[in-house]
Amino acid sequence: MQSAFERIYAVVRQIPCGKVATYGMVAQLAGNPRWARVVGYALHANPAPGVIPCHRVVNREGRLAPAFAFGGEDRQRELLAAEGVQFGADGCVLLSEYLWNGLKEGETP
DNA sequence: TTAATGACCTATC
DNA sequence: CGATAGGCCATTA
């Protein structure tokens, strides 16, 4: 079934380790820049936890949704921290350093 | 089919 | 600076 979900999952799955992407970015890479809400909905459905790194998807602030599927925002912090992602004092990811450029590993320009 | 919902984003008060 | 409103789209009931 090729719904928007599949497309979004495909993009989220391509996020390299130690990097994070925003909803809007995933939406854009998925094909439509207005799927930000759909991305959130898709991740909320979270049909394949472990396969889809939902914790690597954050909002434009570098912060995750108030209701994380795996157990809470604290869980997300550990998951990202385990991948080498650091956080600010506010608990938001340093997008300036860890925001996914949209390219896969080894495709640096 | 219609209506309602949502882990967003942007603009405005 | 903090809170509120609206707009966009797909999925579910």
mmCIF file of C-alpha atoms (C1' of nucleotides) in Angstrom:
data_model
loop_
_atom_site.group_PDB
_atom_site.id
_atom_site.type_symbol
_atom_site.label_atom_id
_atom_site.label_comp_id
_atom_site.label_asym_id
_atom_site.label_seq_id
_atom_site.Cartn_x
_atom_site.Cartn_y
_atom_site.Cartn_z
ATOM 1 C CA MET A 1 0.000 0.000 0.000
ATOM 2 C CA GLN A 2 1.645 3.222 -1.079
ATOM 3 C CA SER A 3 0.017 5.726 1.184
ATOM 4 C CA ALA A 4 1.643 8.876 2.448
ATOM 5 C CA PHE A 5 2.669 6.888 5.494
ATOM 6 C CA GLU A 6 4.901 4.573 3.524
ATOM 7 C CA ARG A 7 6.550 7.525 1.886
ATOM 8 C CA ILE A 8 7.125 9.228 5.213
ATOM 9 C CA TYR A 9 8.466 6.063 6.773
ATOM 10 C CA ALA A 10 10.835 5.637 3.864
ATOM 11 C CA VAL A 11 12.280 9.075 4.511
ATOM 12 C CA VAL A 12 12.459 8.692 8.273
ATOM 13 C CA ARG A 13 14.189 5.366 7.818
ATOM 14 C CA GLN A 14 16.858 7.077 5.737
ATOM 15 C CA ILE A 15 17.821 9.407 8.543
ATOM 16 C CA PRO A 16 21.402 8.479 9.421
ATOM 17 C CA CYS A 17 22.466 7.675 12.928
ATOM 18 C CA GLY A 18 23.387 10.654 15.057
ATOM 19 C CA LYS A 19 21.240 13.009 13.014
ATOM 20 C CA VAL A 20 17.749 14.379 13.432
ATOM 21 C CA ALA A 21 15.195 15.669 10.948
ATOM 22 C CA THR A 22 12.240 17.956 11.370
ATOM 23 C CA TYR A 23 8.667 17.105 10.473
ATOM 24 C CA GLY A 24 8.587 19.734 7.793
ATOM 25 C CA MET A 25 11.817 18.427 6.327
ATOM 26 C CA VAL A 26 10.597 14.853 6.276
ATOM 27 C CA ALA A 27 7.398 16.046 4.691
ATOM 28 C CA GLN A 28 9.339 17.851 2.007
ATOM 29 C CA LEU A 29 11.568 14.862 1.340
ATOM 30 C CA ALA A 30 8.484 12.657 1.290
ATOM 31 C CA GLY A 31 7.184 14.698 -1.575
ATOM 32 C CA ASN A 32 4.928 17.387 -0.097
ATOM 33 C CA PRO A 33 6.036 20.236 2.178
ATOM 34 C CA ARG A 34 2.597 20.336 3.762
ATOM 35 C CA TRP A 35 2.651 16.843 5.137
ATOM 36 C CA ALA A 36 4.060 18.117 8.420
ATOM 37 C CA ARG A 37 0.813 17.148 10.109
ATOM 38 C CA VAL A 38 0.591 13.928 8.203
ATOM 39 C CA VAL A 39 4.135 13.094 9.270
ATOM 40 C CA GLY A 40 3.118 13.568 12.868
ATOM 41 C CA TYR A 41 0.091 11.416 12.289
ATOM 42 C CA ALA A 42 2.149 8.770 10.560
ATOM 43 C CA LEU A 43 4.664 8.625 13.364
ATOM 44 C CA HIS A 44 1.852 8.601 15.871
ATOM 45 C CA ALA A 45 0.551 5.492 14.199
ATOM 46 C CA ASN A 46 4.101 4.204 14.648
ATOM 47 C CA PRO A 47 3.304 0.813 13.056
ATOM 48 C CA ALA A 48 6.907 -0.374 13.179
ATOM 49 C CA PRO A 49 8.742 0.799 16.281
ATOM 50 C CA GLY A 50 12.382 -0.158 16.074
ATOM 51 C CA VAL A 51 12.274 -0.036 12.298
ATOM 52 C CA ILE A 52 11.179 3.556 12.143
ATOM 53 C CA PRO A 53 13.402 5.832 14.239
ATOM 54 C CA CYS A 54 10.631 8.155 15.354
ATOM 55 C CA HIS A 55 12.973 9.578 17.942
ATOM 56 C CA ARG A 56 15.063 11.064 15.138
ATOM 57 C CA VAL A 57 12.121 13.151 14.004
ATOM 58 C CA VAL A 58 11.678 16.403 15.857
ATOM 59 C CA ASN A 59 9.733 19.572 15.291
ATOM 60 C CA ARG A 60 11.316 22.755 14.030
ATOM 61 C CA GLU A 61 12.429 23.663 17.552
ATOM 62 C CA GLY A 62 14.453 20.510 17.815
ATOM 63 C CA ARG A 63 12.004 19.271 20.368
ATOM 64 C CA LEU A 64 9.848 16.153 20.238
ATOM 65 C CA ALA A 65 6.126 15.907 20.617
ATOM 66 C CA PRO A 66 4.727 16.014 24.160
ATOM 67 C CA ALA A 67 3.560 12.430 23.796
ATOM 68 C CA PHE A 68 6.290 10.161 22.604
ATOM 69 C CA ALA A 69 5.164 6.703 21.584
ATOM 70 C CA PHE A 70 8.021 4.769 23.138
ATOM 71 C CA GLY A 71 7.416 5.993 26.643
ATOM 72 C CA GLY A 72 7.937 9.728 26.770
ATOM 73 C CA GLU A 73 10.265 12.509 25.831
ATOM 74 C CA ASP A 74 12.785 11.275 28.353
ATOM 75 C CA ARG A 75 13.031 8.039 26.410
ATOM 76 C CA GLN A 76 13.685 9.982 23.242
ATOM 77 C CA ARG A 77 16.504 11.842 24.923
ATOM 78 C CA GLU A 78 18.203 8.601 25.790
ATOM 79 C CA LEU A 79 17.731 7.169 22.335
ATOM 80 C CA LEU A 80 19.242 10.216 20.672
ATOM 81 C CA ALA A 81 21.945 10.515 23.297
ATOM 82 C CA ALA A 82 22.838 6.895 22.580
ATOM 83 C CA GLU A 83 23.364 7.874 18.964
ATOM 84 C CA GLY A 84 25.628 10.759 19.913
ATOM 85 C CA VAL A 85 23.118 13.573 19.696
ATOM 86 C CA GLN A 86 23.478 16.232 22.346
ATOM 87 C CA PHE A 87 20.764 18.406 23.836
ATOM 88 C CA GLY A 88 20.475 21.976 24.948
ATOM 89 C CA ALA A 89 19.586 23.140 28.418
ATOM 90 C CA ASP A 90 15.947 23.312 27.368
ATOM 91 C CA GLY A 91 15.994 19.676 26.335
ATOM 92 C CA CYS A 92 15.958 20.538 22.652
ATOM 93 C CA VAL A 93 18.317 19.028 20.103
ATOM 94 C CA LEU A 94 21.074 21.206 18.696
ATOM 95 C CA LEU A 95 19.642 21.388 15.214
ATOM 96 C CA SER A 96 22.548 23.572 14.152
ATOM 97 C CA GLU A 97 24.840 20.607 14.703
ATOM 98 C CA TYR A 98 22.666 17.541 14.350
ATOM 99 C CA LEU A 99 20.020 18.559 11.855
ATOM 100 C CA TRP A 100 20.046 16.087 8.989
ATOM 101 C CA ASN A 101 21.118 17.795 5.793
ATOM 102 C CA GLY A 102 18.800 15.511 3.818
ATOM 103 C CA LEU A 103 21.592 13.457 2.287
ATOM 104 C CA LYS A 104 22.650 9.927 3.106
ATOM 105 C CA GLU A 105 25.963 9.067 4.669
ATOM 106 C CA GLY A 106 28.789 9.506 2.185
ATOM 107 C CA GLU A 107 26.889 11.908 -0.044
ATOM 108 C CA THR A 108 28.420 14.989 1.445
ATOM 109 C CA PRO A 109 28.747 17.738 -1.184
ATOM 110 C "C1'" DT B 1 -19.515 10.071 1.766
ATOM 111 C "C1'" DT B 2 -19.121 13.391 5.527
ATOM 112 C "C1'" DA B 3 -17.262 14.788 9.649
ATOM 113 C "C1'" DA B 4 -13.723 14.844 13.051
ATOM 114 C "C1'" DT B 5 -8.886 14.344 14.600
ATOM 115 C "C1'" DG B 6 -3.868 15.212 14.805
ATOM 116 C "C1'" DA B 7 3.596 13.808 17.531
ATOM 117 C "C1'" DC B 8 2.858 20.595 12.600
ATOM 118 C "C1'" DC B 9 3.921 25.353 10.892
ATOM 119 C "C1'" DT B 10 3.229 30.220 10.407
ATOM 120 C "C1'" DA B 11 1.167 34.534 11.474
ATOM 121 C "C1'" DT B 12 -1.091 37.660 14.658
ATOM 122 C "C1'" DC B 13 -2.747 39.801 19.251
ATOM 123 C "C1'" DC C 1 7.714 37.116 25.191
ATOM 124 C "C1'" DG C 2 3.489 33.957 25.720
ATOM 125 C "C1'" DA C 3 -0.865 32.584 24.070
ATOM 126 C "C1'" DT C 4 -4.343 32.090 20.336
ATOM 127 C "C1'" DA C 5 -6.091 31.307 15.620
ATOM 128 C "C1'" DG C 6 -5.982 29.559 11.152
ATOM 129 C "C1'" DG C 7 -4.396 26.668 7.297
ATOM 130 C "C1'" DC C 8 -2.594 22.650 5.120
ATOM 131 C "C1'" DC C 9 -3.046 17.316 4.275
ATOM 132 C "C1'" DA C 10 -3.998 12.320 5.046
ATOM 133 C "C1'" DT C 11 -6.072 8.824 8.074
ATOM 134 C "C1'" DT C 12 -9.826 6.955 10.901
ATOM 135 C "C1'" DA C 13 -14.515 6.251 12.436
#
